[in-house]
Amino acid sequence: MQLQFFGAVREVTGSSHLLTVNNKNILLDCGMFQGRREDSMKKNRNLKCKPNKIDEVIVSHAHIDHSGNLPILVKNGFRGRIVCTHATKDLIKPMLEDSAHIQEQDAKYMKKHGVKFAESSEPLYTQEDVTETIKLLYGVHYNEKTKITDDVTLIFHDAGHILGSAIDELIINDEGKEKRLIFSGDLGRAGLPIIKDPEMIDKADYLIMESTYGNREHESVEQMGPQLAETINLTIKNGGKILIPSFALERTQEIVYHLNNLISEGVIPEIPIFVDSPLATTLTEVFREHTECYDEEIKKQFLESSENPFGLGRIKYTRSVAESKSLNQMHGPMIIIAGSGMAENGRIRHHLLNNLEDPKTCVVIVGYQAENTLGRKLIEGTSSAKIFGTVVQVRADVKVLSAFSAHGDMHDLDSFALHPQGLKKIFLVHGEAEQQDALAKRLSQKTNAEIIIPQERGDIFQL
Ligand SMILES: [Zn+2]
């Protein structure tokens, strides 16, 4: 059997790995590359694998960097099953539809403005491609055996990262010998709200593990609520608006969950709260349905109180552009949660344009901000920002809440990698070089397993 790495090699995007057992090809994730436009578009158009030679795809979770290139695979001839958890199946549909929409809009914009980027003038895929992709999704339960090929059986375990996220455990018949391969997907953290904690796997021969925060320590999960409350109460005193750029999937629902609890407990006063994102609104509906993914705490809240933990009734979910625009006429204090998470596009940009010059405004950062994004510039203290061609002075307060992260930190990764008995090889993926090198060094001092970091897209390893 053999492993080949097509993405998330020395970077945190484009997760996609190929496992070949007895001439059957199983793709683990089919993620989109995100980052600098031209470079990413080039990589996305060249998946490196032959779609019609792939037998099955297993998707760890619904984030676009793990699922976003599925329609390209289908467009180019893949006809097998796309196996994922039931929650992931329901989340992927709106995520891919939104992705196709963004690309169609981008391509239109590029054409209209005569931008000469050959790679960007056509969308990677369209709504029709997404429709065909959705038909191939095959939902399964956690901790249930699913036959993938004659020689490979899959069991999904909780990854504790986002709703529906899974660790893939593959039980492989390799010429009469049973081998176990684990793919971590994205590993979450114990104690995150709403979802269950990541599971530990007891036994494995091979591990492919993410390494996003291979060399970083997070503030504790318990600080999420208090950090949020402190910032909100301060801004309320000043009478300003609180703007939270947020990823539509998981982070928005977590924030809503915290806000709802903080109000119920009387820690923050009841002020108007808006989730101004059609995608987040749709995804929150999926969250309400998948109670099987909930941890005990939120289950209890559902059973014991009449209040909905997603703030139904207390929090306003806006869909139409008119509703969104009407928020501009309103005065603070109020909270607006809107995408995108790094303030690069989406409705948050309108709110930033209208409120950044007001010193009473507070922009609350709750997620990773990549280089060159507006979110990153705000963190770095830029004095002005250009939004929709208009330069605005940044007089608003910008607060980074460091307790919010959906990825495990260095200690979580160490524990996960050191737990399984019998590990022979550990492959590190989904991390920048500095994070991976530190993690590899630490692990090699604590385990006898060989630590391998794939260096180039397409690297092959025989197992
Ligand atoms: Zn993820």
CSV table of C-alpha atoms and ligand atoms in Angstrom, one decimal:
chain,number,residue,atom,x,y,z
A,1,MET,CA,0.0,0.0,0.0
A,2,GLN,CA,1.0,3.6,-0.6
A,3,LEU,CA,0.4,7.1,0.4
A,4,GLN,CA,0.6,10.2,-1.8
A,5,PHE,CA,0.2,13.8,-0.6
A,6,PHE,CA,-1.5,16.2,-2.9
A,7,GLY,CA,-2.1,19.1,-0.6
A,8,ALA,CA,-1.6,20.6,2.9
A,9,VAL,CA,2.1,20.0,2.3
A,10,ARG,CA,4.1,22.5,4.4
A,11,GLU,CA,1.0,24.7,4.4
A,12,VAL,CA,-2.5,24.8,6.1
A,13,THR,CA,-4.6,24.6,3.0
A,14,GLY,CA,-5.8,22.2,0.2
A,15,SER,CA,-6.0,19.0,2.4
A,16,SER,CA,-5.9,16.0,0.1
A,17,HIS,CA,-4.1,12.6,0.4
A,18,LEU,CA,-4.3,9.5,-1.6
A,19,LEU,CA,-4.3,6.0,-0.1
A,20,THR,CA,-3.7,3.1,-2.6
A,21,VAL,CA,-4.4,-0.4,-1.4
A,22,ASN,CA,-4.4,-3.3,-3.9
A,23,ASN,CA,-4.9,-1.0,-6.9
A,24,LYS,CA,-7.9,0.8,-5.3
A,25,ASN,CA,-7.6,4.5,-4.8
A,26,ILE,CA,-9.1,6.2,-1.8
A,27,LEU,CA,-8.8,10.0,-1.5
A,28,LEU,CA,-8.8,11.4,2.0
A,29,ASP,CA,-10.3,14.9,1.7
A,30,CYS,CA,-10.5,17.0,-1.4
A,31,GLY,CA,-9.8,20.5,-0.1
A,32,MET,CA,-9.5,23.8,-1.9
A,33,PHE,CA,-6.3,25.8,-1.8
A,34,GLN,CA,-6.9,29.3,-0.4
A,35,GLY,CA,-4.5,32.2,-0.3
A,36,ARG,CA,-2.9,34.3,-3.0
A,37,ARG,CA,-5.4,34.2,-5.9
A,38,GLU,CA,-3.3,33.2,-8.9
A,39,ASP,CA,-1.2,30.6,-7.1
A,40,SER,CA,-4.3,29.0,-5.5
A,41,MET,CA,-6.3,28.9,-8.7
A,42,LYS,CA,-3.5,27.2,-10.4
A,43,LYS,CA,-3.2,24.5,-7.7
A,44,ASN,CA,-7.0,24.0,-7.6
A,45,ARG,CA,-7.2,23.5,-11.3
A,46,ASN,CA,-4.4,20.9,-11.2
A,47,LEU,CA,-5.6,18.4,-8.6
A,48,LYS,CA,-2.6,16.1,-9.3
A,49,CYS,CA,-4.8,13.0,-9.2
A,50,LYS,CA,-6.8,11.4,-12.0
A,51,PRO,CA,-10.4,11.9,-10.9
A,52,ASN,CA,-11.8,8.9,-12.9
A,53,LYS,CA,-9.2,6.6,-11.2
A,54,ILE,CA,-10.4,7.5,-7.7
A,55,ASP,CA,-12.7,4.8,-6.3
A,56,GLU,CA,-14.0,6.5,-3.2
A,57,VAL,CA,-13.5,9.8,-1.3
A,58,ILE,CA,-13.6,10.1,2.5
A,59,VAL,CA,-14.2,13.7,3.8
A,60,SER,CA,-13.2,14.5,7.3
A,61,HIS,CA,-15.2,17.7,7.7
A,62,ALA,CA,-17.1,20.5,5.8
A,63,HIS,CA,-14.5,23.2,5.9
A,64,ILE,CA,-13.7,24.4,2.3
A,65,ASP,CA,-10.0,23.6,2.7
A,66,HIS,CA,-11.0,19.9,3.2
A,67,SER,CA,-14.0,19.6,0.9
A,68,GLY,CA,-14.0,22.6,-1.5
A,69,ASN,CA,-12.5,20.8,-4.5
A,70,LEU,CA,-15.0,17.9,-4.6
A,71,PRO,CA,-17.0,19.5,-7.5
A,72,ILE,CA,-13.7,19.7,-9.6
A,73,LEU,CA,-13.2,16.0,-9.0
A,74,VAL,CA,-16.8,15.3,-10.1
A,75,LYS,CA,-16.6,17.7,-13.0
A,76,ASN,CA,-13.6,15.7,-14.2
A,77,GLY,CA,-15.1,12.2,-14.1
A,78,PHE,CA,-15.2,11.0,-10.4
A,79,ARG,CA,-18.4,8.8,-9.9
A,80,GLY,CA,-17.8,7.0,-6.6
A,81,ARG,CA,-19.2,7.7,-3.2
A,82,ILE,CA,-18.1,10.7,-1.1
A,83,VAL,CA,-18.3,9.2,2.4
A,84,CYS,CA,-18.7,11.6,5.4
A,85,THR,CA,-20.6,11.9,8.7
A,86,HIS,CA,-24.3,12.8,8.4
A,87,ALA,CA,-23.8,16.3,9.8
A,88,THR,CA,-20.9,16.9,7.3
A,89,LYS,CA,-23.2,15.8,4.5
A,90,ASP,CA,-25.8,18.5,5.5
A,91,LEU,CA,-23.1,21.2,6.0
A,92,ILE,CA,-21.2,20.5,2.7
A,93,LYS,CA,-24.2,21.4,0.5
A,94,PRO,CA,-24.6,25.1,1.6
A,95,MET,CA,-20.8,25.4,1.9
A,96,LEU,CA,-20.2,24.3,-1.7
A,97,GLU,CA,-23.1,26.3,-3.0
A,98,ASP,CA,-21.6,29.4,-1.4
A,99,SER,CA,-18.2,28.6,-2.8
A,100,ALA,CA,-19.5,28.2,-6.3
A,101,HIS,CA,-21.4,31.5,-5.9
A,102,ILE,CA,-18.3,33.3,-4.8
A,103,GLN,CA,-16.3,31.9,-7.8
A,104,GLU,CA,-19.0,32.8,-10.3
A,105,GLN,CA,-19.1,36.3,-8.9
A,106,ASP,CA,-15.3,36.7,-8.9
A,107,ALA,CA,-15.1,35.4,-12.5
A,108,LYS,CA,-17.8,37.9,-13.6
A,109,TYR,CA,-15.9,40.7,-11.8
A,110,MET,CA,-12.6,39.8,-13.5
A,111,LYS,CA,-14.2,39.7,-16.9
A,112,LYS,CA,-16.0,43.0,-16.4
A,113,HIS,CA,-12.9,44.8,-15.2
A,114,GLY,CA,-10.7,43.2,-17.8
A,115,VAL,CA,-8.3,41.7,-15.2
A,116,LYS,CA,-5.8,39.7,-17.1
A,117,PHE,CA,-5.4,36.7,-14.8
A,118,ALA,CA,-5.9,33.7,-17.1
A,119,GLU,CA,-6.6,31.4,-14.1
A,120,SER,CA,-9.4,33.6,-12.7
A,121,SER,CA,-11.5,34.3,-15.7
A,122,GLU,CA,-13.5,31.1,-15.4
A,123,PRO,CA,-15.0,29.8,-12.1
A,124,LEU,CA,-13.4,26.6,-10.8
A,125,TYR,CA,-16.9,25.1,-10.8
A,126,THR,CA,-20.6,26.2,-11.0
A,127,GLN,CA,-23.8,25.4,-9.2
A,128,GLU,CA,-24.5,22.6,-11.6
A,129,ASP,CA,-21.2,20.9,-10.7
A,130,VAL,CA,-22.2,21.3,-7.0
A,131,THR,CA,-25.6,19.7,-7.7
A,132,GLU,CA,-23.9,16.6,-9.2
A,133,THR,CA,-21.5,16.4,-6.3
A,134,ILE,CA,-24.2,16.5,-3.6
A,135,LYS,CA,-25.7,13.4,-5.3
A,136,LEU,CA,-22.6,11.4,-4.4
A,137,LEU,CA,-22.5,12.2,-0.7
A,138,TYR,CA,-22.9,9.2,1.5
A,139,GLY,CA,-23.6,9.9,5.2
A,140,VAL,CA,-22.5,7.4,7.9
A,141,HIS,CA,-22.6,7.5,11.7
A,142,TYR,CA,-19.7,7.9,14.0
A,143,ASN,CA,-18.2,4.7,15.4
A,144,GLU,CA,-19.8,2.5,12.8
A,145,LYS,CA,-17.9,0.3,10.4
A,146,THR,CA,-18.3,1.2,6.7
A,147,LYS,CA,-16.8,-0.9,3.9
A,148,ILE,CA,-14.9,1.3,1.5
A,149,THR,CA,-13.3,-1.3,-0.7
A,150,ASP,CA,-12.8,-5.1,-0.3
A,151,ASP,CA,-9.7,-4.5,1.7
A,152,VAL,CA,-10.5,-1.2,3.5
A,153,THR,CA,-13.0,-0.5,6.3
A,154,LEU,CA,-13.6,2.9,7.8
A,155,ILE,CA,-14.6,4.1,11.2
A,156,PHE,CA,-15.2,7.8,12.0
A,157,HIS,CA,-14.3,9.1,15.4
A,158,ASP,CA,-15.1,12.5,16.9
A,159,ALA,CA,-12.5,15.1,16.0
A,160,GLY,CA,-13.9,17.8,18.3
A,161,HIS,CA,-13.1,20.5,15.7
A,162,ILE,CA,-16.5,21.6,14.1
A,163,LEU,CA,-19.9,20.0,13.9
A,164,GLY,CA,-19.6,16.7,12.1
A,165,SER,CA,-15.8,16.7,12.0
A,166,ALA,CA,-14.2,13.3,12.1
A,167,ILE,CA,-10.9,11.4,12.5
A,168,ASP,CA,-10.7,8.6,9.9
A,169,GLU,CA,-9.7,5.2,11.2
A,170,LEU,CA,-8.9,2.8,8.3
A,171,ILE,CA,-8.6,-0.9,8.9
A,172,ILE,CA,-6.7,-2.3,6.0
A,173,ASN,CA,-6.1,-5.8,4.8
A,174,ASP,CA,-2.6,-5.5,3.4
A,175,GLU,CA,-1.8,-8.8,1.7
A,176,GLY,CA,-3.3,-10.8,4.6
A,177,LYS,CA,-2.0,-8.5,7.4
A,178,GLU,CA,-4.2,-6.1,9.3
A,179,LYS,CA,-2.9,-2.6,9.3
A,180,ARG,CA,-4.5,0.5,10.8
A,181,LEU,CA,-4.1,4.0,9.4
A,182,ILE,CA,-5.4,7.1,11.2
A,183,PHE,CA,-6.0,10.4,9.5
A,184,SER,CA,-6.6,13.1,12.1
A,185,GLY,CA,-8.4,15.6,9.8
A,186,ASP,CA,-8.4,18.8,11.8
A,187,LEU,CA,-8.1,18.1,15.5
A,188,GLY,CA,-10.2,20.2,17.9
A,189,ARG,CA,-9.8,21.0,21.6
A,190,ALA,CA,-11.4,19.5,24.6
A,191,GLY,CA,-14.1,21.7,26.1
A,192,LEU,CA,-15.1,23.6,23.0
A,193,PRO,CA,-18.8,24.6,23.2
A,194,ILE,CA,-21.6,22.6,21.5
A,195,ILE,CA,-19.6,19.7,20.1
A,196,LYS,CA,-18.0,16.6,21.8
A,197,ASP,CA,-14.3,16.4,22.6
A,198,PRO,CA,-11.8,14.8,20.3
A,199,GLU,CA,-11.4,11.0,20.7
A,200,MET,CA,-8.1,9.3,21.4
A,201,ILE,CA,-7.3,6.3,19.2
A,202,ASP,CA,-5.7,3.4,21.0
A,203,LYS,CA,-4.0,1.4,18.3
A,204,ALA,CA,-2.5,2.3,14.9
A,205,ASP,CA,0.4,1.5,12.6
A,206,TYR,CA,0.4,4.8,10.7
A,207,LEU,CA,-0.8,8.3,11.5
A,208,ILE,CA,-1.3,11.3,9.2
A,209,MET,CA,-1.7,14.3,11.6
A,210,GLU,CA,-2.5,18.0,11.2
A,211,SER,CA,0.1,20.4,12.7
A,212,THR,CA,-1.5,23.8,12.5
A,213,TYR,CA,-0.4,24.8,16.0
A,214,GLY,CA,2.5,22.4,16.3
A,215,ASN,CA,4.5,25.0,18.3
A,216,ARG,CA,1.9,27.2,19.9
A,217,GLU,CA,0.0,27.2,23.2
A,218,HIS,CA,-3.6,28.4,23.4
A,219,GLU,CA,-5.3,30.2,26.2
A,220,SER,CA,-7.8,28.0,28.0
A,221,VAL,CA,-11.2,27.3,26.5
A,222,GLU,CA,-12.7,28.6,29.8
A,223,GLN,CA,-11.5,32.1,28.9
A,224,MET,CA,-13.8,32.3,25.9
A,225,GLY,CA,-16.9,33.6,27.7
A,226,PRO,CA,-15.1,36.0,30.1
A,227,GLN,CA,-13.0,37.5,27.3
A,228,LEU,CA,-16.1,38.1,25.2
A,229,ALA,CA,-18.0,39.6,28.2
A,230,GLU,CA,-15.3,42.0,29.2
A,231,THR,CA,-15.0,43.4,25.7
A,232,ILE,CA,-18.7,43.7,25.2
A,233,ASN,CA,-19.4,45.4,28.5
A,234,LEU,CA,-16.7,48.0,27.9
A,235,THR,CA,-18.1,48.9,24.5
A,236,ILE,CA,-21.6,49.0,25.8
A,237,LYS,CA,-20.4,51.6,28.3
A,238,ASN,CA,-19.1,53.7,25.4
A,239,GLY,CA,-22.3,53.2,23.5
A,240,GLY,CA,-20.6,51.8,20.4
A,241,LYS,CA,-21.2,49.0,18.0
A,242,ILE,CA,-19.5,45.7,18.4
A,243,LEU,CA,-18.5,44.2,15.0
A,244,ILE,CA,-17.4,40.6,14.9
A,245,PRO,CA,-15.9,39.2,11.6
A,246,SER,CA,-16.6,35.5,11.9
A,247,PHE,CA,-16.4,32.3,9.9
A,248,ALA,CA,-20.0,31.2,9.0
A,249,LEU,CA,-19.3,27.6,10.0
A,250,GLU,CA,-18.9,26.8,13.7
A,251,ARG,CA,-17.3,30.0,15.0
A,252,THR,CA,-20.5,32.0,14.5
A,253,GLN,CA,-22.6,29.3,16.3
A,254,GLU,CA,-20.0,29.3,19.1
A,255,ILE,CA,-20.2,33.1,19.5
A,256,VAL,CA,-24.0,33.0,19.5
A,257,TYR,CA,-23.9,30.2,22.1
A,258,HIS,CA,-21.7,32.2,24.4
A,259,LEU,CA,-23.7,35.4,23.9
A,260,ASN,CA,-26.9,33.6,24.7
A,261,ASN,CA,-25.4,32.1,27.9
A,262,LEU,CA,-23.8,35.5,29.0
A,263,ILE,CA,-27.2,37.2,28.6
A,264,SER,CA,-29.0,34.4,30.5
A,265,GLU,CA,-26.5,34.5,33.3
A,266,GLY,CA,-26.8,38.3,33.5
A,267,VAL,CA,-23.1,38.8,32.7
A,268,ILE,CA,-23.9,41.1,29.8
A,269,PRO,CA,-27.1,43.1,29.3
A,270,GLU,CA,-29.7,42.3,26.7
A,271,ILE,CA,-28.7,44.4,23.6
A,272,PRO,CA,-29.6,43.9,20.0
A,273,ILE,CA,-27.6,41.1,18.4
A,274,PHE,CA,-27.6,40.4,14.6
A,275,VAL,CA,-26.1,37.5,12.7
A,276,ASP,CA,-25.8,39.3,9.3
A,277,SER,CA,-24.8,36.3,7.1
A,278,PRO,CA,-27.2,34.3,4.9
A,279,LEU,CA,-24.7,31.4,5.0
A,280,ALA,CA,-24.3,31.4,8.8
A,281,THR,CA,-28.1,31.5,9.1
A,282,THR,CA,-28.4,28.4,6.9
A,283,LEU,CA,-25.6,26.6,8.7
A,284,THR,CA,-27.1,27.4,12.1
A,285,GLU,CA,-30.3,25.6,11.0
A,286,VAL,CA,-28.1,22.5,10.3
A,287,PHE,CA,-26.7,22.8,13.8
A,288,ARG,CA,-30.1,22.7,15.3
A,289,GLU,CA,-30.9,19.4,13.5
A,290,HIS,CA,-27.7,17.5,14.4
A,291,THR,CA,-28.2,16.9,18.1
A,292,GLU,CA,-26.3,13.6,17.9
A,293,CYS,CA,-23.1,15.7,17.7
A,294,TYR,CA,-23.8,17.7,20.8
A,295,ASP,CA,-21.9,17.4,24.1
A,296,GLU,CA,-23.7,16.8,27.4
A,297,GLU,CA,-23.8,20.4,28.4
A,298,ILE,CA,-25.7,21.7,25.3
A,299,LYS,CA,-27.9,18.6,25.3
A,300,LYS,CA,-28.9,19.4,28.9
A,301,GLN,CA,-29.7,23.0,27.9
A,302,PHE,CA,-32.0,21.8,25.2
A,303,LEU,CA,-33.8,19.4,27.5
A,304,GLU,CA,-33.9,21.5,30.7
A,305,SER,CA,-34.7,25.0,29.5
A,306,SER,CA,-37.2,26.4,27.1
A,307,GLU,CA,-34.4,28.7,25.7
A,308,ASN,CA,-32.8,27.7,22.4
A,309,PRO,CA,-29.0,27.7,22.9
A,310,PHE,CA,-28.6,29.3,19.4
A,311,GLY,CA,-30.6,32.3,20.7
A,312,LEU,CA,-33.7,31.8,18.6
A,313,GLY,CA,-35.9,34.7,19.6
A,314,ARG,CA,-33.1,36.7,21.2
A,315,ILE,CA,-30.8,36.9,18.3
A,316,LYS,CA,-31.9,38.2,14.9
A,317,TYR,CA,-30.7,36.3,11.8
A,318,THR,CA,-30.8,38.6,8.8
A,319,ARG,CA,-31.0,37.3,5.3
A,320,SER,CA,-31.9,40.1,2.8
A,321,VAL,CA,-29.7,42.9,1.7
A,322,ALA,CA,-32.4,45.4,2.8
A,323,GLU,CA,-32.3,44.0,6.4
A,324,SER,CA,-28.5,44.2,6.4
A,325,LYS,CA,-28.5,47.8,5.1
A,326,SER,CA,-31.0,48.8,7.8
A,327,LEU,CA,-28.4,48.0,10.5
A,328,ASN,CA,-26.4,51.1,9.3
A,329,GLN,CA,-29.2,53.4,10.4
A,330,MET,CA,-29.3,52.0,13.9
A,331,HIS,CA,-27.1,53.3,16.8
A,332,GLY,CA,-25.2,51.3,19.3
A,333,PRO,CA,-24.8,49.6,21.6
A,334,MET,CA,-25.4,46.5,19.5
A,335,ILE,CA,-23.5,43.4,18.2
A,336,ILE,CA,-23.2,42.5,14.6
A,337,ILE,CA,-21.7,39.1,13.6
A,338,ALA,CA,-21.0,38.8,9.9
A,339,GLY,CA,-18.7,37.1,7.4
A,340,SER,CA,-16.1,36.7,6.2
A,341,GLY,CA,-13.9,35.6,9.0
A,342,MET,CA,-10.9,37.6,7.8
A,343,ALA,CA,-13.0,40.6,6.6
A,344,GLU,CA,-11.8,40.0,3.1
A,345,ASN,CA,-15.3,39.9,1.6
A,346,GLY,CA,-18.9,39.5,2.7
A,347,ARG,CA,-21.2,41.9,4.6
A,348,ILE,CA,-18.7,42.7,7.4
A,349,ARG,CA,-17.0,45.0,5.0
A,350,HIS,CA,-20.0,47.2,4.7
A,351,HIS,CA,-20.2,47.4,8.5
A,352,LEU,CA,-16.5,48.2,8.8
A,353,LEU,CA,-16.8,50.9,6.1
A,354,ASN,CA,-19.6,52.5,8.0
A,355,ASN,CA,-18.1,52.2,11.5
A,356,LEU,CA,-14.3,52.1,11.5
A,357,GLU,CA,-14.0,55.9,11.8
A,358,ASP,CA,-16.1,55.9,15.0
A,359,PRO,CA,-13.9,55.6,18.1
A,360,LYS,CA,-16.8,54.1,20.0
A,361,THR,CA,-16.8,51.0,17.7
A,362,CYS,CA,-15.1,47.8,18.8
A,363,VAL,CA,-13.9,45.2,16.2
A,364,VAL,CA,-13.6,41.9,17.9
A,365,ILE,CA,-11.3,39.3,16.3
A,366,VAL,CA,-12.1,35.7,17.1
A,367,GLY,CA,-10.2,33.8,14.4
A,368,TYR,CA,-7.0,33.3,12.6
A,369,GLN,CA,-6.2,36.2,10.2
A,370,ALA,CA,-3.9,35.4,7.3
A,371,GLU,CA,-1.3,37.7,6.0
A,372,ASN,CA,-2.5,40.5,3.6
A,373,THR,CA,-6.1,40.3,4.8
A,374,LEU,CA,-8.0,43.3,6.1
A,375,GLY,CA,-8.4,41.5,9.4
A,376,ARG,CA,-4.7,41.1,9.8
A,377,LYS,CA,-4.1,44.8,9.0
A,378,LEU,CA,-6.6,45.8,11.7
A,379,ILE,CA,-4.7,43.6,14.2
A,380,GLU,CA,-1.4,45.1,13.2
A,381,GLY,CA,-2.8,48.5,14.0
A,382,THR,CA,-3.2,50.1,10.5
A,383,SER,CA,-4.3,53.7,10.7
A,384,SER,CA,-6.4,53.5,7.5
A,385,ALA,CA,-8.1,50.9,5.4
A,386,LYS,CA,-9.4,50.8,1.8
A,387,ILE,CA,-12.8,49.3,1.5
A,388,PHE,CA,-14.8,49.2,-1.8
A,389,GLY,CA,-12.4,51.9,-3.1
A,390,THR,CA,-13.0,54.2,-0.1
A,391,VAL,CA,-10.2,55.0,2.3
A,392,VAL,CA,-11.4,55.2,5.9
A,393,GLN,CA,-9.4,56.2,9.0
A,394,VAL,CA,-9.3,53.4,11.6
A,395,ARG,CA,-10.4,55.0,14.9
A,396,ALA,CA,-12.2,52.0,16.2
A,397,ASP,CA,-10.8,49.8,19.0
A,398,VAL,CA,-9.6,46.4,17.7
A,399,LYS,CA,-9.6,43.5,20.3
A,400,VAL,CA,-8.1,40.1,19.7
A,401,LEU,CA,-9.7,37.3,21.8
A,402,SER,CA,-7.0,34.7,21.9
A,403,ALA,CA,-9.0,31.9,23.7
A,404,PHE,CA,-11.0,31.3,20.5
A,405,SER,CA,-9.5,28.5,18.4
A,406,ALA,CA,-11.0,25.4,16.9
A,407,HIS,CA,-7.6,23.7,16.5
A,408,GLY,CA,-5.7,21.8,19.3
A,409,ASP,CA,-2.5,23.4,20.4
A,410,MET,CA,1.0,21.8,20.8
A,411,HIS,CA,0.0,19.9,23.9
A,412,ASP,CA,-3.2,18.5,22.3
A,413,LEU,CA,-1.2,17.4,19.2
A,414,ASP,CA,1.5,15.7,21.4
A,415,SER,CA,-1.1,13.8,23.4
A,416,PHE,CA,-3.0,12.6,20.3
A,417,ALA,CA,0.2,11.4,18.5
A,418,LEU,CA,1.7,9.7,21.5
A,419,HIS,CA,-1.5,7.9,22.5
A,420,PRO,CA,-1.9,5.0,20.0
A,421,GLN,CA,0.0,1.8,20.6
A,422,GLY,CA,2.2,0.3,17.9
A,423,LEU,CA,2.8,3.5,15.7
A,424,LYS,CA,5.5,3.0,13.1
A,425,LYS,CA,5.3,6.2,11.1
A,426,ILE,CA,3.8,9.6,11.7
A,427,PHE,CA,3.2,11.9,8.7
A,428,LEU,CA,2.8,15.6,9.5
A,429,VAL,CA,0.5,17.6,7.2
A,430,HIS,CA,-1.5,20.8,7.4
A,431,GLY,CA,1.0,23.1,9.0
A,432,GLU,CA,3.5,25.8,8.2
A,433,ALA,CA,7.2,24.8,8.2
A,434,GLU,CA,8.1,26.4,11.5
A,435,GLN,CA,5.2,24.7,13.3
A,436,GLN,CA,5.9,21.3,11.8
A,437,ASP,CA,9.6,21.3,12.4
A,438,ALA,CA,9.2,22.1,16.1
A,439,LEU,CA,6.5,19.4,16.4
A,440,ALA,CA,8.6,16.8,14.6
A,441,LYS,CA,11.5,17.6,16.8
A,442,ARG,CA,9.5,17.2,20.0
A,443,LEU,CA,7.7,14.0,18.9
A,444,SER,CA,11.0,12.4,17.8
A,445,GLN,CA,12.2,12.7,21.4
A,446,LYS,CA,9.1,11.1,22.8
A,447,THR,CA,8.3,8.2,20.4
A,448,ASN,CA,10.2,5.5,18.5
A,449,ALA,CA,7.9,6.1,15.5
A,450,GLU,CA,9.5,7.6,12.4
A,451,ILE,CA,8.4,11.3,11.9
A,452,ILE,CA,7.9,12.2,8.2
A,453,ILE,CA,7.1,15.6,6.8
A,454,PRO,CA,6.1,15.5,3.1
A,455,GLN,CA,8.0,18.3,1.4
A,456,GLU,CA,6.4,18.6,-2.1
A,457,ARG,CA,2.9,18.2,-3.5
A,458,GLY,CA,2.8,14.7,-5.0
A,459,ASP,CA,5.4,13.1,-2.6
A,460,ILE,CA,4.8,9.3,-2.5
A,461,PHE,CA,5.6,6.9,0.4
A,462,GLN,CA,5.4,3.1,0.4
A,463,LEU,CA,4.0,1.6,3.6
B,1,ZN,ZN,-11.2,22.6,9.6
